[in-house]
Amino acid sequence: MAVAQPTAGAVPSQGPSRWAKMWKSISIVFESRIATVGMVLVLFWVIIGLISLVWTPYPPNAPEFQQNLPPNTTNWLGTDHLGRDLLSRLMVGTQVILLKTRLPWAGLVFPIGVAIWGVIGSVLVGAFLGLNAGYRGGWWDQVTMQFLDALIAFPVIVLYLVVIAALGQGDLVVILAITVTGAPGVARLVRSLALDIKTRDYIRAAETRGESPWYIMFVEILPNARGPLLVDSMLRVGYAIFAIGTLGFLGIGLPPPDPDWGTMVNEARKNIFTNQWAVIWPSLAIASLVIGLNLFADGLREELTRYQK
Amino acid sequence: MARFIIRSLVSTVITLFIVSIALFLLLEAGSGDITVKILGVFSTPEQRASYRNQLGLDDPVYLRYIDWLIGNEWRAERQVGLDLVTVEDPVTGEDTWWADVDGHLVRWSLEDGELMQMARQEDGSTVASPADVVWAVDENGQESFWGVDDKNNAVKWVRGEGAEVWVLTKAGMRKEGDGPQDYIPLRKGLLRGDAGKSLQYGRPVSLTLWPRVRNTLILAGVAFLVVMPLALVFGIIAGINEGRPIDRFISVTSLGATATPEFVTGIFLIMIFGIWLQWLPAVAIFTSPDAILENPLLLALPVMTLTAVELGYVIRMTRASMVEVMGSPYIRTAILKGMPYWRVVIRHAVRNALMAPITIIMLHVNWLIGGVVVVEAIFGYPGLGKYIYDAAIFGDVNAVEAAAMVTVIIAVMTRIIGDLAYTFLNPRIRYA
């Protein structure tokens, strides 16, 4: 549910109560076994992250134990090459991607993680570009699509590397990189939805009423495009976590001190011949969270399109 | 059709243009003082300033972009007053710049305040002699001379004022007197096939990039040959058994494989085959440029990693398309008229179901490039991906630009080929 919040907006006030409507749309999830499994996986990690905010078995960054221990009764998942408890680090690793964003130069910590802010950013930018291209058409459409084609042809990984090499490591830079790489995809989706929706009668009606184009785009078209957009953003959170893990693995991910799964894999793989556990756990964590989000999105899409038919 | 191709090509050129400017500005904005990275953190400000001048980094950014795109010898020729030409060095294979004085190729150097002229001989060696040049006098009464030095720069010497410059040698920075006051590092520009020198290695990008591209094409090509038949077979099996356990199994496994990041897959494969079983080499160490051809086993784990990630995606596409085709009326008709089931599947369904996956695979090349960067980083495979990674981290503008241009061209071209293949496979689609 924490994941569903960003795009859930504009609930009409009449009819059944807000909560009943919300519950009705959430209960779609339970009609698909795939979506349920996915949601359980995602919720598992969200809950682990919430617990880690208040409690971890040991301090995640303190080298208190013997190095490279296999799982045992003290350290349930073992220890890494500096003698830090892997379970504690793994738990705290959920925070930076799902639960908090750090701005060290301002001394601030925001709620909601880097992956989700990145997706919110790309949905905002993508929706703006896509609505303008789709609804206004003509010259707007030509220029926007040419620009987006250039961005899409740009290999995503090169963009990540260059942006981070240029602007330095940091949560905000990763959010920016995810926004820039995600926006073209969202814009294309929103454009195609807008092209479809703008032929409907209620858009004609709004135009006759003399509403401004901005009102029509953001109040009439966008809320009616929310279903596919929601599924798409769910998949994008998965991609974003995937990307953050990859960046961490390449050594240019989220900055320390908070552990991040990709960085953990990258550090531990240097000792892979002596200690495989330190590589296995964070790898499994990333894979399970991304698979969870994918299953969730897939199941949700199946259910939503079934309703459309 | 011709109009469609022309429009795609024009769009490609615009795309390349936008991408190259964006990259140039990004690297300009962020990479800070590149000379710190080249010379090290212990270099002095004078050394850095001198080296910046030698690299031509003091020029404004638009001028450097133009230099990068179309070269700058036209700019240098105006200063020198002679034609500047390139000759390939017989030893290194790199282009060297010379001034053309009445058909003789000449360079200059300043030694103890006297200009020396070095004429190129047929065998590539040079003969030095005192230069009989006319020093130009500017409004301040300074006598100056623009010529070509022995490091492929157009340079400006001022008589009696040999500047002290720091020259980067293999042993570190060396201070030299008699240096020029101003430099224009000569280049032909990307449009004429010269991508400039790598700031990191000091070698021309055009020469060092191609072996990397070749290695990556071999890696991606082998992966492609492994993925395609497997993916089509599994996708078709899953598609004709929609909803049955075998379909569920294939679907869920391929979803898992796609959603698992490449580095996780790669690490697990290294652990299983490289560490526990010790069947395959866990890293791709190239002991010679053609190591992959001599020892194809080096390719095994990188190819398996790429395959694992790509396979799932293509299987899902093939399955979805197969399911759709199997539900269509003409398949029902074929079965109802009594045709054997397998012949219906092979003759009618598969042919129509393969259209979607083939185009989608072509569109997927961009994603594949990202995978290649990670796979090459895991296994230390010297390919294009690792080249981009190293260059981007260093802030090596020339190398990043050239490598990005190659990847963008590959991505755009495969997209166009995909579109064209679609029109051939599906006669209902026509591009106006």
XYZ file of C-alpha atoms in Angstrom:
741
model
C 0.000 0.000 0.000
C 2.893 2.274 0.680
C 3.720 1.780 -2.965
C 0.239 2.547 -4.214
C -0.070 5.951 -2.600
C 1.811 8.163 -5.058
C -0.594 7.911 -7.968
C -3.845 7.429 -6.070
C -5.468 10.825 -6.335
C -8.754 12.541 -7.138
C -11.282 10.323 -5.417
C -14.792 11.643 -6.108
C -16.656 12.547 -2.931
C -20.157 11.232 -3.643
C -21.225 7.586 -3.604
C -19.722 5.075 -1.146
C -17.253 6.398 1.381
C -13.629 7.025 0.508
C -12.405 4.037 2.488
C -14.941 1.651 1.018
C -13.881 2.686 -2.479
C -10.214 2.361 -1.639
C -10.774 -1.055 -0.154
C -12.706 -2.062 -3.248
C -9.826 -1.133 -5.511
C -7.267 -2.760 -3.234
C -9.266 -5.976 -2.977
C -8.667 -6.526 -6.710
C -5.195 -7.625 -5.664
C -6.528 -10.619 -3.755
C -8.431 -11.941 -6.763
C -5.141 -12.746 -8.466
C -2.889 -15.276 -6.804
C 0.145 -13.812 -8.571
C -0.577 -10.321 -7.310
C -1.108 -11.602 -3.777
C 2.241 -13.407 -3.764
C 3.901 -10.274 -5.102
C 2.281 -8.065 -2.511
C 3.300 -10.396 0.302
C 6.928 -10.247 -0.884
C 6.887 -6.468 -1.105
C 5.103 -6.029 2.233
C 7.614 -8.393 3.816
C 10.456 -6.045 2.914
C 8.491 -2.924 3.835
C 7.799 -4.393 7.275
C 11.448 -5.459 7.667
C 12.425 -1.903 6.810
C 9.952 -0.420 9.311
C 11.254 -2.737 12.036
C 14.832 -1.756 11.208
C 13.948 1.872 11.879
C 13.478 1.072 15.555
C 15.369 -2.174 16.100
C 18.173 -4.192 14.527
C 19.970 -7.103 16.202
C 23.275 -5.197 16.217
C 24.421 -1.788 14.965
C 24.638 -2.177 11.155
C 27.939 -0.368 10.696
C 29.860 -1.574 13.756
C 32.577 -4.170 13.057
C 31.928 -6.070 16.287
C 32.419 -9.680 15.269
C 34.910 -12.035 13.688
C 35.185 -11.563 9.936
C 33.493 -13.717 7.281
C 31.501 -15.932 9.659
C 28.943 -18.334 8.166
C 25.399 -18.194 9.604
C 25.363 -19.149 13.310
C 23.279 -18.590 16.445
C 24.709 -15.130 17.237
C 24.750 -13.786 13.691
C 21.805 -15.436 11.999
C 23.008 -14.633 8.499
C 26.742 -14.477 9.237
C 29.149 -11.543 9.102
C 30.872 -9.681 6.277
C 34.530 -9.002 5.504
C 34.715 -6.292 8.183
C 32.953 -8.351 10.834
C 29.612 -6.549 10.584
C 26.369 -8.407 11.216
C 24.767 -9.243 7.850
C 21.180 -9.460 9.136
C 21.335 -5.945 10.577
C 22.865 -4.563 7.383
C 20.326 -6.350 5.217
C 17.452 -4.956 7.281
C 18.771 -1.393 7.162
C 19.382 -1.815 3.423
C 15.619 -1.560 2.779
C 15.518 1.935 4.271
C 17.463 3.798 1.601
C 15.512 2.332 -1.287
C 11.996 2.224 0.192
C 11.723 4.352 3.323
C 14.035 7.343 3.489
C 15.986 9.793 1.370
C 19.032 11.516 2.796
C 20.225 15.022 1.949
C 23.490 15.198 3.886
C 24.390 18.742 2.769
C 21.134 20.008 4.247
C 21.244 17.621 7.183
C 17.769 16.376 6.265
C 16.188 12.953 5.971
C 12.938 12.678 4.015
C 10.405 9.871 4.304
C 9.891 7.550 1.277
C 12.876 5.957 -0.378
C 15.025 6.857 -3.339
C 13.425 4.310 -5.691
C 9.917 5.619 -5.046
C 10.835 9.311 -5.302
C 12.562 8.537 -8.582
C 9.380 6.930 -9.934
C 7.237 9.812 -8.652
C 9.579 12.181 -10.453
C 9.420 10.280 -13.724
C 5.622 10.000 -13.507
C 5.293 13.762 -12.935
C 7.670 14.714 -15.769
C 6.371 11.970 -18.054
C 2.716 12.844 -17.423
C 3.393 16.521 -18.143
C 5.175 15.774 -21.441
C 2.813 12.991 -22.481
C -0.367 14.973 -21.778
C 0.881 17.956 -23.725
C 2.013 15.808 -26.637
C -1.161 13.727 -26.716
C -3.800 16.352 -26.022
C -2.374 19.354 -27.882
C -0.905 17.321 -30.745
C 0.681 19.038 -33.744
C 3.849 20.975 -33.109
C 3.989 20.062 -29.371
C 3.700 16.424 -30.275
C 6.426 16.500 -32.946
C 9.005 18.248 -30.762
C 8.250 16.227 -27.645
C 8.372 12.912 -29.457
C 11.634 13.741 -31.202
C 13.134 14.715 -27.857
C 11.830 11.543 -26.226
C 13.101 9.390 -29.090
C 16.550 10.807 -28.441
C 16.256 10.032 -24.737
C 14.976 6.516 -25.401
C 17.798 5.786 -27.845
C 20.227 6.912 -25.160
C 21.496 3.770 -23.438
C 20.103 4.038 -19.919
C 23.255 2.792 -18.268
C 25.401 5.397 -20.029
C 23.048 8.099 -18.808
C 23.299 6.796 -15.236
C 27.080 6.584 -15.429
C 27.527 10.036 -16.910
C 25.021 11.737 -14.609
C 26.597 10.221 -11.540
C 30.158 10.715 -12.747
C 29.258 14.341 -13.484
C 27.191 15.258 -10.434
C 28.759 12.967 -7.845
C 27.189 10.289 -5.690
C 24.143 11.110 -3.638
C 20.508 10.189 -3.086
C 19.262 13.225 -4.992
C 21.466 12.437 -8.005
C 20.138 8.867 -8.144
C 16.564 10.188 -7.953
C 17.354 12.579 -10.783
C 18.896 9.809 -12.883
C 15.865 7.556 -12.364
C 13.542 10.445 -13.219
C 15.366 11.268 -16.448
C 15.573 7.665 -17.597
C 12.001 6.810 -16.592
C 10.206 9.898 -17.900
C 10.304 9.020 -21.650
C 8.579 5.676 -21.059
C 5.870 7.250 -18.904
C 5.415 10.058 -21.423
C 4.875 7.590 -24.276
C 2.326 5.664 -22.232
C 0.480 8.811 -21.136
C 0.521 10.153 -24.686
C -1.099 7.031 -26.080
C -3.701 7.068 -23.284
C -4.358 10.782 -23.842
C -4.833 10.226 -27.592
C -7.495 7.659 -26.737
C -9.197 9.579 -23.917
C -9.380 12.897 -25.732
C -11.893 11.466 -28.215
C -14.424 10.826 -25.407
C -17.586 12.851 -24.973
C -16.738 14.211 -21.545
C -13.667 15.916 -23.012
C -15.894 17.463 -25.690
C -18.190 18.623 -22.902
C -15.328 20.183 -20.959
C -14.096 21.927 -24.072
C -17.583 23.294 -24.725
C -17.748 24.537 -21.138
C -14.638 26.532 -22.011
C -12.243 24.820 -19.598
C -8.552 25.625 -20.031
C -6.319 23.001 -21.667
C -4.443 22.554 -18.378
C -7.693 21.767 -16.547
C -8.681 19.238 -19.208
C -5.267 17.588 -19.215
C -4.780 17.273 -15.477
C -8.338 17.035 -14.143
C -10.172 15.239 -16.953
C -7.597 13.098 -18.762
C -5.011 12.202 -16.117
C -7.412 10.680 -13.522
C -8.942 8.539 -16.266
C -5.526 7.219 -17.224
C -4.630 6.177 -13.680
C -5.124 2.405 -14.033
C -2.426 1.651 -16.624
C -0.267 4.392 -15.107
C -0.435 2.753 -11.694
C 0.580 -0.648 -13.059
C 3.374 0.987 -15.022
C 4.692 2.838 -11.981
C 4.673 -0.368 -9.985
C 6.898 -1.968 -12.624
C 9.041 1.152 -12.600
C 9.654 0.917 -8.866
C 10.979 -2.563 -9.635
C 13.239 -1.221 -12.394
C 14.400 1.569 -10.094
C 15.402 -0.878 -7.360
C 17.063 -2.978 -10.050
C 18.942 0.115 -11.240
C 19.965 1.232 -7.748
C 21.285 -2.267 -7.072
C 23.214 -2.221 -10.349
C 24.688 1.196 -9.590
C 25.701 0.016 -6.135
C 27.274 -3.032 -7.713
C 29.241 -0.831 -10.111
C 30.506 1.134 -7.111
C 28.638 4.383 -7.841
C 25.383 3.806 -5.987
C 23.892 5.365 -2.894
C 26.596 6.823 -0.670
C 27.551 5.425 2.757
C 27.081 5.264 5.743
C 23.731 3.480 5.331
C 24.247 0.065 3.777
C 22.700 -0.506 0.374
C 22.214 -3.963 -1.111
C 24.022 -3.388 -4.381
C 27.017 -1.895 -2.599
C 27.011 -4.836 -0.170
C 27.227 -7.285 -3.079
C 29.990 -5.247 -4.676
C 32.090 -5.164 -1.507
C 31.499 -8.792 -0.675
C 32.267 -10.168 -4.124
C 35.918 -9.257 -3.640
C 35.986 -11.989 -0.982
C 33.722 -14.359 -2.843
C 36.218 -17.234 -2.714
C 36.308 -17.230 1.109
C 32.816 -16.027 2.040
C 29.854 -16.621 -0.212
C 27.173 -15.764 2.357
C 27.872 -12.045 2.275
C 27.131 -12.131 -1.461
C 24.160 -14.478 -1.349
C 21.932 -12.602 1.141
C 21.849 -9.135 -0.439
C 21.562 -10.721 -3.903
C 18.537 -12.704 -2.777
C 17.081 -9.605 -1.137
C 17.240 -7.520 -4.325
C 15.985 -10.360 -6.486
C 13.033 -11.136 -4.200
C 11.949 -7.511 -3.876
C 12.129 -6.880 -7.634
C 10.369 -10.164 -8.406
C 7.707 -9.259 -5.830
C 7.039 -5.914 -7.477
C 6.938 -7.528 -10.920
C 4.491 -10.214 -9.809
C 2.353 -7.577 -8.114
C 2.268 -5.388 -11.220
C 1.651 -8.343 -13.534
C -1.211 -9.712 -11.478
C -2.717 -6.259 -11.119
C -2.554 -5.675 -14.860
C -4.198 -9.014 -15.535
C -7.066 -8.160 -13.163
C -7.471 -4.603 -14.458
C -7.607 -5.647 -18.105
C -10.062 -8.396 -17.202
C -12.379 -5.709 -15.834
C -11.974 -3.690 -19.012
C -13.066 -6.606 -21.147
C 8.768 2.713 -47.781
C 11.560 4.956 -49.057
C 9.959 7.888 -47.289
C 9.823 5.926 -44.075
C 13.520 5.029 -44.281
C 14.541 8.600 -45.059
C 12.454 9.923 -42.198
C 14.009 7.377 -39.826
C 17.499 8.321 -40.930
C 16.845 12.038 -40.485
C 15.398 11.332 -37.061
C 18.487 9.250 -36.230
C 20.820 12.087 -37.149
C 18.830 14.538 -35.006
C 18.895 12.022 -32.168
C 22.657 11.591 -32.408
C 23.078 15.355 -32.444
C 20.925 15.879 -29.344
C 22.611 13.013 -27.495
C 26.111 14.246 -28.303
C 25.359 17.804 -27.142
C 23.668 16.558 -23.987
C 26.639 14.333 -23.158
C 29.112 17.096 -23.880
C 27.315 19.536 -21.581
C 26.826 16.958 -18.837
C 30.490 16.019 -18.795
C 31.434 19.682 -19.017
C 29.187 20.604 -16.101
C 30.193 17.897 -13.754
C 33.565 16.377 -14.307
C 35.387 19.293 -12.670
C 39.047 19.728 -13.441
C 39.919 16.750 -15.616
C 43.641 17.540 -15.333
C 43.525 16.581 -11.651
C 42.509 13.097 -12.731
C 45.133 12.904 -15.469
C 48.038 14.358 -13.504
C 47.072 13.170 -10.038
C 46.098 15.069 -6.908
C 49.698 16.045 -6.118
C 50.185 18.034 -9.326
C 50.735 21.749 -8.822
C 48.376 24.440 -10.127
C 51.031 25.547 -12.672
C 51.356 22.009 -14.000
C 47.576 21.728 -14.352
C 47.247 25.122 -16.003
C 50.007 24.282 -18.457
C 48.446 20.925 -19.279
C 44.974 22.433 -19.691
C 46.467 24.776 -22.239
C 48.114 21.882 -24.064
C 44.816 19.986 -24.237
C 43.039 23.070 -25.550
C 40.647 22.987 -22.582
C 40.885 26.759 -22.174
C 38.743 27.268 -25.271
C 35.038 27.984 -24.740
C 32.771 24.953 -24.714
C 31.004 25.645 -28.020
C 34.361 25.844 -29.804
C 35.456 22.539 -28.292
C 32.182 20.931 -29.379
C 32.748 22.163 -32.942
C 36.337 20.890 -32.783
C 35.049 17.524 -31.633
C 32.396 17.380 -34.348
C 34.108 18.705 -37.477
C 37.750 19.129 -36.495
C 39.836 22.224 -36.074
C 42.606 22.217 -38.646
C 40.623 24.794 -40.646
C 40.968 27.033 -37.613
C 44.676 26.241 -37.212
C 45.372 26.659 -40.946
C 44.217 30.251 -40.715
C 46.871 30.856 -38.047
C 49.673 28.841 -39.641
C 49.015 29.949 -43.185
C 49.909 26.546 -44.628
C 47.949 23.417 -45.444
C 47.931 20.938 -42.579
C 47.876 17.256 -43.519
C 47.893 13.942 -41.708
C 50.222 11.016 -42.341
C 49.895 7.660 -40.681
C 52.792 6.821 -38.388
C 54.208 3.505 -39.625
C 54.991 2.322 -36.065
C 51.921 3.206 -34.022
C 49.319 3.406 -36.781
C 48.202 6.776 -35.391
C 47.696 9.834 -37.547
C 50.398 12.507 -37.277
C 49.997 16.127 -38.341
C 52.391 18.002 -40.601
C 52.452 21.352 -42.361
C 52.719 21.180 -46.127
C 55.489 23.569 -47.276
C 55.729 23.369 -51.082
C 55.121 19.633 -51.059
C 57.476 18.918 -48.141
C 56.022 17.826 -44.808
C 57.467 19.902 -42.009
C 57.230 20.397 -38.249
C 59.057 22.833 -36.027
C 60.564 22.985 -32.578
C 62.149 25.741 -30.520
C 65.592 24.894 -29.195
C 67.609 27.407 -27.181
C 65.524 30.209 -28.621
C 66.170 29.122 -32.224
C 63.434 27.610 -34.368
C 64.387 24.268 -35.868
C 62.615 22.832 -38.883
C 62.105 19.077 -39.082
C 61.403 17.797 -42.580
C 59.748 14.404 -42.937
C 61.588 11.867 -45.084
C 60.032 9.029 -47.054
C 60.890 6.425 -44.373
C 59.141 8.419 -41.628
C 62.275 9.830 -40.007
C 62.951 13.561 -39.815
C 65.919 15.732 -40.709
C 66.419 18.824 -38.552
C 67.780 22.088 -39.848
C 67.581 25.714 -38.713
C 64.308 27.095 -39.929
C 64.240 30.032 -42.278
C 60.959 31.468 -41.157
C 59.639 34.952 -41.012
C 58.445 35.919 -37.557
C 55.207 37.824 -37.655
C 55.195 41.027 -35.641
C 52.012 41.914 -33.820
C 50.878 45.309 -32.528
C 52.750 44.875 -29.248
C 56.032 44.385 -31.076
C 56.123 40.688 -30.186
C 57.544 38.399 -32.805
C 55.522 35.221 -32.999
C 55.245 32.171 -35.222
C 52.458 29.617 -35.635
C 53.613 26.137 -36.582
C 53.087 22.453 -35.926
C 54.991 20.863 -33.053
C 56.007 17.229 -32.670
C 52.939 16.356 -30.562
C 50.313 17.082 -33.231
C 49.443 20.533 -31.964
C 49.316 23.787 -33.861
C 51.285 26.048 -31.539
C 52.313 29.658 -31.227
C 55.940 30.417 -30.348
C 57.026 33.888 -29.317
C 60.586 34.877 -30.131
C 62.777 35.321 -27.086
C 59.945 34.253 -24.770
C 60.052 30.488 -24.679
C 57.329 29.715 -22.159
C 57.973 27.207 -19.415
C 55.650 24.294 -20.029
C 55.066 21.070 -18.174
C 55.245 18.088 -20.468
C 53.655 14.792 -19.454
C 56.109 11.948 -19.977
C 56.001 8.321 -18.939
C 58.042 9.207 -15.840
C 55.771 12.075 -14.792
C 55.707 15.775 -15.505
C 58.860 17.402 -16.844
C 59.462 21.125 -17.008
C 60.730 22.421 -20.314
C 61.774 25.865 -21.414
C 61.326 27.093 -24.983
C 57.691 26.106 -24.931
C 54.885 27.583 -27.001
C 52.460 30.149 -25.633
C 49.281 28.747 -27.146
C 48.103 25.378 -28.376
C 45.468 24.044 -30.747
C 45.465 20.222 -30.478
C 44.837 19.183 -34.093
C 42.000 16.801 -34.872
C 39.788 15.950 -37.808
C 36.559 15.687 -35.896
C 34.086 12.857 -35.504
C 32.381 13.409 -38.837
C 35.676 12.595 -40.536
C 36.330 9.539 -38.422
C 38.568 11.037 -35.754
C 37.033 10.815 -32.302
C 39.956 12.552 -30.646
C 42.398 11.279 -28.050
C 41.365 9.462 -24.925
C 42.205 11.755 -22.025
C 42.733 8.699 -19.879
C 45.159 6.775 -22.084
C 46.471 9.411 -24.495
C 45.752 7.140 -27.471
C 43.309 7.899 -30.287
C 39.814 6.710 -29.373
C 39.164 5.518 -32.919
C 41.987 2.980 -32.628
C 41.218 1.670 -29.136
C 37.433 1.525 -29.457
C 37.103 -0.988 -32.300
C 38.673 -4.026 -30.608
C 36.280 -3.399 -27.699
C 33.283 -3.141 -30.005
C 34.362 -6.379 -31.674
C 34.611 -8.199 -28.328
C 31.170 -6.986 -27.291
C 29.622 -7.932 -30.620
C 31.018 -11.450 -30.225
C 29.621 -11.675 -26.693
C 26.200 -10.283 -27.616
C 26.098 -12.289 -30.847
C 26.773 -15.609 -29.136
C 24.217 -14.756 -26.440
C 21.694 -13.916 -29.158
C 22.295 -17.240 -30.925
C 21.765 -19.090 -27.649
C 18.725 -17.089 -26.548
C 16.664 -17.098 -29.729
C 16.023 -20.811 -30.337
C 15.602 -21.565 -26.624
C 13.259 -18.648 -26.067
C 11.105 -19.438 -29.095
C 10.791 -23.122 -28.184
C 9.906 -22.464 -24.542
C 7.644 -19.551 -25.434
C 5.713 -21.653 -27.932
C 5.424 -24.595 -25.506
C 4.100 -22.250 -22.814
C 1.781 -20.532 -25.276
C 0.046 -23.664 -26.566
C -0.368 -24.984 -23.028
C -1.851 -21.808 -21.607
C -2.915 -22.165 -17.989
C -1.515 -25.681 -17.565
C 1.216 -26.415 -14.982
C 3.977 -26.421 -17.617
C 2.920 -22.913 -18.715
C 2.810 -21.691 -15.104
C 6.275 -23.146 -14.520
C 7.818 -21.573 -17.628
C 6.091 -18.227 -17.020
C 7.091 -17.921 -13.391
C 10.670 -19.052 -14.035
C 11.101 -16.591 -16.876
C 9.606 -13.786 -14.810
C 12.072 -14.616 -12.055
C 14.984 -14.676 -14.485
C 14.031 -11.301 -15.990
C 13.445 -9.633 -12.642
C 16.760 -10.798 -11.195
C 19.450 -8.170 -11.805
C 22.310 -9.270 -14.073
C 24.890 -8.919 -11.365
C 22.980 -11.262 -9.073
C 22.684 -13.878 -11.821
C 26.341 -13.437 -12.722
C 27.521 -13.748 -9.122
C 25.478 -16.909 -8.612
C 26.812 -18.453 -11.805
C 30.364 -17.609 -10.712
C 29.732 -19.242 -7.348
C 28.252 -22.389 -8.861
C 30.456 -22.972 -11.902
C 33.572 -21.042 -10.960
C 33.966 -21.718 -7.244
C 32.001 -24.818 -6.210
C 32.236 -26.965 -9.330
C 35.298 -25.247 -10.831
C 34.218 -26.149 -14.353
C 34.466 -22.759 -16.001
C 36.775 -19.744 -15.660
C 35.175 -17.243 -13.258
C 36.730 -14.205 -14.936
C 37.475 -13.408 -18.560
C 41.177 -12.565 -18.485
C 42.498 -11.680 -21.909
C 46.111 -12.745 -22.242
C 46.112 -11.789 -25.920
C 43.823 -9.649 -28.071
C 42.255 -12.752 -29.602
C 41.868 -14.674 -26.344
C 38.167 -15.392 -26.874
C 38.872 -17.035 -30.208
C 41.672 -19.153 -28.726
C 39.773 -20.088 -25.576
C 35.999 -19.891 -26.118
C 35.426 -21.146 -22.556
C 36.097 -17.585 -21.390
C 32.785 -16.664 -22.982
C 30.791 -19.361 -21.192
C 29.810 -17.551 -17.985
C 29.301 -14.072 -19.510
C 27.067 -15.601 -22.184
C 25.135 -17.618 -19.605
C 24.523 -14.476 -17.547
C 23.273 -12.463 -20.506
C 21.181 -15.435 -21.628
C 19.526 -15.856 -18.238
C 18.390 -12.239 -18.247
C 17.317 -11.998 -21.893
C 15.781 -15.458 -22.137
C 12.954 -14.727 -19.704
C 11.978 -11.558 -21.499
C 11.786 -13.121 -24.950
C 9.954 -16.173 -23.618
C 7.278 -13.938 -22.100
C 6.854 -12.043 -25.366
C 6.673 -15.205 -27.452
C 4.204 -16.785 -25.042
C 1.886 -13.759 -25.020
C 1.852 -13.602 -28.797
C 1.345 -17.373 -29.123
C -1.582 -17.299 -26.688
C -3.210 -14.550 -28.711
C -2.787 -16.387 -32.015
C -4.023 -19.709 -30.606
C -7.262 -18.000 -29.578
C -7.946 -16.574 -33.023
C -10.755 -17.871 -35.285
C -8.534 -19.189 -38.089
C -6.749 -21.548 -35.720
C -10.095 -22.815 -34.481
C -11.173 -23.320 -38.093
C -7.990 -25.225 -38.917
C -8.489 -27.549 -35.945
C -12.185 -28.012 -36.709
C -11.546 -28.964 -40.325
C -9.577 -31.920 -38.964
C -5.994 -30.863 -39.425
C -3.529 -32.620 -37.117
C -2.856 -30.412 -34.081
C 0.898 -30.211 -34.561
C 0.541 -29.139 -38.164
C -1.856 -26.381 -37.132
C 0.642 -25.194 -34.553
C 3.676 -25.302 -36.833
C 2.188 -24.201 -40.151
C -0.406 -21.663 -39.008
C 0.181 -20.468 -35.479
C 3.973 -20.210 -35.129
C 4.479 -18.177 -38.268
C 2.017 -15.552 -37.142
C 3.058 -15.637 -33.525
C 6.722 -14.926 -34.257
C 6.144 -11.455 -35.663
C 5.770 -9.714 -32.331
C 8.818 -11.247 -30.603
C 11.145 -10.489 -33.507
C 10.380 -6.783 -33.460
C 10.351 -6.593 -29.697
C 13.785 -8.209 -29.542
C 15.047 -5.533 -31.866
C 13.611 -2.834 -29.607
C 15.219 -4.539 -26.661
C 18.786 -3.928 -27.780
C 19.016 -0.824 -25.604
C 18.291 -2.855 -22.541
C 20.848 -5.414 -23.678
C 23.547 -2.733 -23.750
C 22.879 -1.982 -20.094
C 23.181 -5.683 -19.349
C 26.430 -5.858 -21.272
C 27.988 -3.096 -19.134
C 27.216 -5.020 -15.963
C 28.247 -8.399 -17.337
C 31.539 -6.985 -18.571
C 32.132 -5.361 -15.191
C 31.473 -8.646 -13.361
C 33.766 -10.750 -15.501
C 36.361 -8.115 -16.364
C 35.539 -8.681 -20.033
C 37.264 -6.030 -22.183
C 34.312 -4.876 -24.254
C 32.411 -1.732 -25.119
C 30.477 -1.748 -21.851
C 33.578 -1.722 -19.688
C 35.045 0.939 -21.964
C 32.028 3.190 -21.381
C 32.116 2.497 -17.660
C 35.820 3.347 -17.284
C 35.533 6.416 -19.485
C 32.425 7.777 -17.750
C 33.945 7.366 -14.297
C 37.120 9.134 -15.449
C 35.193 11.885 -17.232
C 36.981 11.106 -20.499
C 34.823 13.200 -22.855
C 36.174 11.899 -26.154
C 35.918 8.240 -25.188
C 32.418 8.552 -23.668
C 31.125 10.482 -26.657
C 32.487 8.037 -29.203
C 31.295 4.972 -27.316
C 27.855 6.507 -26.730
C 27.567 7.343 -30.430
C 28.311 3.700 -31.262
C 25.673 2.438 -28.830
C 23.064 4.939 -29.991
C 23.691 4.017 -33.616
C 23.361 0.328 -32.780
C 20.152 0.961 -30.818
C 18.534 3.161 -33.464
C 19.579 0.979 -36.390
C 18.225 -2.185 -34.798
C 14.977 -0.335 -34.166
C 14.696 0.624 -37.815
C 15.569 -2.921 -38.905
C 12.914 -4.188 -36.487
C 10.320 -1.871 -38.017
C 11.273 -2.966 -41.523
C 11.268 -6.650 -40.600
C 7.775 -6.146 -39.248
C 6.503 -4.770 -42.544
C 7.948 -7.743 -44.415
C 6.515 -10.261 -41.971
C 3.163 -8.565 -41.675
C 1.825 -7.458 -45.055
C -1.060 -5.618 -43.395
C 1.307 -2.876 -42.236
C 2.369 -0.214 -44.710
C 4.470 2.830 -43.958
C 3.338 5.815 -45.922
